[in-house]
Amino acid sequence: GAVVSQHPSRVICKSGTSVKIECRSLDFQATTMFWYRQFPKKSLMLMATSNEGSKATYEQGVEKDKFLINHASLTLSTLTVTSAHPEDSSFYICSASHRLAGVGNEQFFGPGTRLTVL
Amino acid sequence: DAKTTQPPSMDCAEGRAANLPCNHSTISGNEYVYWYRQIHSQGPQYIIHGLKNNETNEMASLIITEDRKSSTLILPHATLRDTAVYYCIVRVPDNYGQNFVFGPGTRLSVLP
């Protein structure tokens, strides 16, 4: 199956700093990538939809100036948490859409990035 | 909003079959049922999906009722490594620009 990677797998940073998380589709081109956030014991919540070469679409309540998304190529999307605060500590997960003909299994998830802001 | 309802938690003895139910009474004719699971601190993992016929793969079986208003995911011989949160999702397939909507899922604990 298609593989999606994320880097780093975990990061600890000081309050006020910015953190960049990468999401890569390793063996396929993904025109659309999605960024989710997951708080402890909660389900995944969509933050934004990222299409290659265009601006990301953010969900209601997600600050686009705080969570910068860049999808510059068909295999890479980045999420930058700017001026991070402790309440941004969470598990960030990306997924990428890939057309596997006739399967209907078209979305593949990365392993997630654990962000801890001190 | 998620279109499915699942029990919040279930226990299963190791080696026994785990049967995870899901209600999706408002499912549309062109929507499939998908199952994913999430082991602690990992990304969601695809398990299986289906439209109306029962499906089986190396991981699990999916039984969908004739009226398609509910389904059951069956792990035939649960192991400790199957302990995870299981998500039942309904959506139109091959919709590449649409995200998956996750509900709270069922937390399955496989007990030794």
Short mmCIF file of C-alpha atoms in Angstrom, two decimals:
data_model
loop_
_atom_site.label_atom_id
_atom_site.label_comp_id
_atom_site.label_asym_id
_atom_site.label_seq_id
_atom_site.Cartn_x
_atom_site.Cartn_y
_atom_site.Cartn_z
CA GLY A 1 0.00 0.00 0.00
CA ALA A 2 0.87 3.65 -0.24
CA VAL A 3 3.10 5.06 2.50
CA VAL A 4 2.90 8.45 4.17
CA SER A 5 5.66 9.63 6.47
CA GLN A 6 5.86 12.46 8.96
CA HIS A 7 8.85 14.21 10.41
CA PRO A 8 9.62 14.67 13.19
CA SER A 9 7.77 11.94 15.08
CA ARG A 10 7.93 13.98 18.25
CA VAL A 11 9.11 17.46 19.11
CA ILE A 12 9.42 19.47 22.30
CA CYS A 13 9.75 23.22 22.02
CA LYS A 14 9.62 26.31 24.16
CA SER A 15 6.60 28.56 24.19
CA GLY A 16 6.82 31.26 21.53
CA THR A 17 8.89 29.28 19.05
CA SER A 18 7.75 27.93 15.70
CA VAL A 19 7.71 24.28 14.75
CA LYS A 20 7.54 22.78 11.26
CA ILE A 21 6.07 19.35 10.63
CA GLU A 22 6.58 17.60 7.29
CA CYS A 23 4.22 15.16 5.63
CA ARG A 24 5.49 13.16 2.66
CA SER A 25 3.87 10.66 0.34
CA LEU A 26 6.73 8.27 -0.30
CA ASP A 27 5.65 6.27 -3.32
CA PHE A 28 2.81 8.22 -4.86
CA GLN A 29 1.77 11.71 -5.79
CA ALA A 30 -0.93 13.23 -3.63
CA THR A 31 -2.90 16.14 -4.97
CA THR A 32 -4.69 16.54 -1.67
CA MET A 33 -3.34 16.24 1.84
CA PHE A 34 -5.23 16.70 5.08
CA TRP A 35 -4.02 17.84 8.49
CA TYR A 36 -5.71 16.58 11.64
CA ARG A 37 -5.17 17.33 15.30
CA GLN A 38 -5.90 14.91 18.11
CA PHE A 39 -6.02 15.76 21.80
CA PRO A 40 -5.61 13.03 24.44
CA LYS A 41 -8.48 10.53 24.47
CA LYS A 42 -10.25 12.46 21.74
CA SER A 43 -10.89 11.70 18.11
CA LEU A 44 -9.13 13.19 15.10
CA MET A 45 -10.35 16.64 14.14
CA LEU A 46 -9.68 18.06 10.70
CA MET A 47 -7.67 21.28 10.73
CA ALA A 48 -7.21 21.98 7.05
CA THR A 49 -7.24 20.60 3.54
CA SER A 50 -4.17 21.21 1.45
CA ASN A 51 -4.10 21.08 -2.33
CA GLU A 52 -0.86 21.20 -4.25
CA GLY A 53 -0.11 24.63 -5.61
CA SER A 54 -3.00 26.41 -3.93
CA LYS A 55 -3.90 27.86 -0.57
CA ALA A 56 -5.09 25.53 2.12
CA THR A 57 -8.71 25.50 3.23
CA TYR A 58 -9.02 25.78 7.00
CA GLU A 59 -11.79 24.46 9.18
CA GLN A 60 -13.80 26.83 11.28
CA GLY A 61 -11.95 27.84 14.41
CA VAL A 62 -8.49 27.03 13.07
CA GLU A 63 -6.30 30.11 12.73
CA LYS A 64 -4.63 30.16 9.34
CA ASP A 65 -2.00 32.65 10.48
CA LYS A 66 -1.01 30.39 13.33
CA PHE A 67 -1.03 27.10 11.47
CA LEU A 68 0.74 27.74 8.19
CA ILE A 69 0.36 25.07 5.56
CA ASN A 70 2.49 24.80 2.45
CA HIS A 71 1.88 22.16 -0.21
CA ALA A 72 4.57 23.03 -2.69
CA SER A 73 4.87 19.66 -4.39
CA LEU A 74 2.80 16.56 -5.01
CA THR A 75 4.73 14.65 -2.37
CA LEU A 76 5.24 17.17 0.41
CA SER A 77 3.04 19.26 2.66
CA THR A 78 4.28 21.15 5.69
CA LEU A 79 2.46 22.44 8.75
CA THR A 80 4.16 25.20 10.72
CA VAL A 81 2.85 26.00 14.17
CA THR A 82 3.89 29.60 14.72
CA SER A 83 4.46 31.10 18.16
CA ALA A 84 3.51 27.83 19.77
CA HIS A 85 1.86 27.82 23.18
CA PRO A 86 1.22 24.97 25.62
CA GLU A 87 -2.38 24.66 24.41
CA ASP A 88 -1.01 23.74 20.97
CA SER A 89 0.46 20.58 22.44
CA SER A 90 -1.23 17.77 20.58
CA PHE A 91 -0.83 14.87 18.19
CA TYR A 92 -0.77 16.10 14.60
CA ILE A 93 -1.60 13.64 11.82
CA CYS A 94 -1.56 14.10 8.09
CA SER A 95 -3.17 12.02 5.39
CA ALA A 96 -2.82 11.94 1.64
CA SER A 97 -5.23 10.97 -1.09
CA HIS A 98 -4.04 8.49 -3.70
CA ARG A 99 -5.97 6.94 -6.51
CA LEU A 100 -5.74 3.16 -6.38
CA ALA A 101 -7.87 2.17 -9.30
CA GLY A 102 -10.95 0.23 -8.38
CA VAL A 103 -10.12 -0.05 -4.71
CA GLY A 104 -11.89 2.85 -3.07
CA ASN A 105 -9.17 2.86 -0.44
CA GLU A 106 -7.83 6.22 -1.28
CA GLN A 107 -6.63 7.85 1.89
CA PHE A 108 -3.45 7.00 3.73
CA PHE A 109 -2.43 8.34 7.09
CA GLY A 110 0.95 9.30 8.43
CA PRO A 111 2.24 8.02 11.76
CA GLY A 112 1.64 11.33 13.51
CA THR A 113 3.79 13.96 15.23
CA ARG A 114 3.61 14.49 18.97
CA LEU A 115 4.13 18.19 19.76
CA THR A 116 4.82 19.28 23.32
CA VAL A 117 5.11 22.97 24.02
CA LEU A 118 6.70 23.86 27.34
CA ASP B 1 -20.60 15.35 12.06
CA ALA B 2 -19.93 11.63 12.08
CA LYS B 3 -22.76 9.62 10.60
CA THR B 4 -22.11 6.56 12.71
CA THR B 5 -22.62 5.46 16.29
CA GLN B 6 -20.41 2.93 18.06
CA PRO B 7 -20.16 1.69 21.64
CA PRO B 8 -17.45 3.66 23.45
CA SER B 9 -15.59 0.60 24.67
CA MET B 10 -15.44 -3.18 24.51
CA ASP B 11 -13.36 -5.95 26.01
CA CYS B 12 -12.38 -9.17 24.32
CA ALA B 13 -10.41 -12.17 25.52
CA GLU B 14 -7.23 -12.94 23.65
CA GLY B 15 -7.78 -15.60 21.01
CA ARG B 16 -11.51 -15.01 20.83
CA ALA B 17 -13.39 -13.22 18.09
CA ALA B 18 -13.95 -9.51 18.58
CA ASN B 19 -17.23 -8.26 17.11
CA LEU B 20 -17.44 -4.49 16.86
CA PRO B 21 -20.85 -3.05 15.93
CA CYS B 22 -21.59 0.17 14.09
CA ASN B 23 -24.90 1.85 13.37
CA HIS B 24 -25.24 3.99 10.26
CA SER B 25 -28.98 4.31 9.81
CA THR B 26 -28.73 7.38 7.55
CA ILE B 27 -26.26 5.89 5.09
CA SER B 28 -26.83 6.91 1.48
CA GLY B 29 -27.00 4.51 -1.41
CA ASN B 30 -23.58 5.51 -2.74
CA GLU B 31 -21.76 5.54 0.59
CA TYR B 32 -19.40 2.79 1.64
CA VAL B 33 -18.61 1.65 5.16
CA TYR B 34 -14.95 1.99 6.12
CA TRP B 35 -13.16 0.72 9.19
CA TYR B 36 -9.91 2.13 10.51
CA ARG B 37 -8.13 1.56 13.76
CA GLN B 38 -5.67 3.63 15.75
CA ILE B 39 -3.19 2.05 18.06
CA HIS B 40 -1.98 4.34 20.80
CA SER B 41 0.19 7.22 19.51
CA GLN B 42 0.07 6.04 15.91
CA GLY B 43 -1.79 7.20 12.82
CA PRO B 44 -5.02 5.52 11.75
CA GLN B 45 -4.62 2.23 9.92
CA TYR B 46 -6.98 1.07 7.20
CA ILE B 47 -8.72 -2.23 7.92
CA ILE B 48 -11.47 -2.88 5.43
CA HIS B 49 -14.32 -1.30 3.54
CA GLY B 50 -17.49 -2.43 1.76
CA LEU B 51 -20.73 -1.37 0.12
CA LYS B 52 -23.32 -4.07 0.74
CA ASN B 53 -21.69 -7.45 0.40
CA ASN B 54 -19.74 -9.01 3.21
CA GLU B 55 -16.02 -8.52 2.83
CA THR B 56 -13.02 -10.36 4.20
CA ASN B 57 -9.31 -9.71 4.07
CA GLU B 58 -6.27 -10.81 6.00
CA MET B 59 -7.09 -8.52 8.90
CA ALA B 60 -10.83 -8.79 9.40
CA SER B 61 -14.31 -9.49 8.10
CA LEU B 62 -17.02 -6.91 7.54
CA ILE B 63 -20.64 -7.92 7.80
CA ILE B 64 -23.17 -5.38 6.51
CA THR B 65 -26.87 -5.89 7.15
CA GLU B 66 -29.18 -6.20 4.19
CA ASP B 67 -30.73 -2.79 4.85
CA ARG B 68 -27.19 -1.37 5.25
CA LYS B 69 -28.15 0.45 8.42
CA SER B 70 -25.58 -1.33 10.51
CA SER B 71 -22.42 -3.36 10.21
CA THR B 72 -20.07 -5.45 12.30
CA LEU B 73 -16.32 -5.67 12.11
CA ILE B 74 -15.02 -9.07 13.11
CA LEU B 75 -11.47 -9.77 14.21
CA PRO B 76 -11.55 -13.58 14.17
CA HIS B 77 -8.78 -14.27 16.67
CA ALA B 78 -7.99 -11.15 18.64
CA THR B 79 -4.46 -10.65 19.93
CA LEU B 80 -3.08 -8.16 22.45
CA ARG B 81 -1.79 -6.13 19.51
CA ASP B 82 -5.36 -5.56 18.37
CA THR B 83 -5.96 -3.29 21.36
CA ALA B 84 -6.83 0.02 19.71
CA VAL B 85 -9.59 2.50 18.97
CA TYR B 86 -11.70 1.31 16.04
CA TYR B 87 -13.45 3.85 13.83
CA CYS B 88 -16.42 3.13 11.59
CA ILE B 89 -16.82 5.76 8.86
CA VAL B 90 -19.28 6.10 6.00
CA ARG B 91 -18.43 8.08 2.91
CA VAL B 92 -18.57 8.15 -0.85
CA PRO B 93 -15.51 6.30 -2.16
CA ASP B 94 -12.89 7.69 -4.47
CA ASN B 95 -13.69 11.18 -3.23
CA TYR B 96 -10.11 12.34 -3.17
CA GLY B 97 -10.79 15.89 -2.11
CA GLN B 98 -12.88 14.93 0.91
CA ASN B 99 -11.46 14.18 4.34
CA PHE B 100 -12.50 11.31 6.56
CA VAL B 101 -14.77 12.31 9.44
CA PHE B 102 -13.88 10.45 12.61
CA GLY B 103 -16.32 9.88 15.43
CA PRO B 104 -15.22 8.83 18.92
CA GLY B 105 -14.86 5.17 17.85
CA THR B 106 -14.81 2.06 20.03
CA ARG B 107 -11.90 1.46 22.35
CA LEU B 108 -11.22 -2.28 22.15
CA SER B 109 -9.20 -3.82 24.94
CA VAL B 110 -7.94 -7.35 24.29
CA LEU B 111 -7.33 -9.01 27.61
CA PRO B 112 -4.85 -11.83 28.25
#
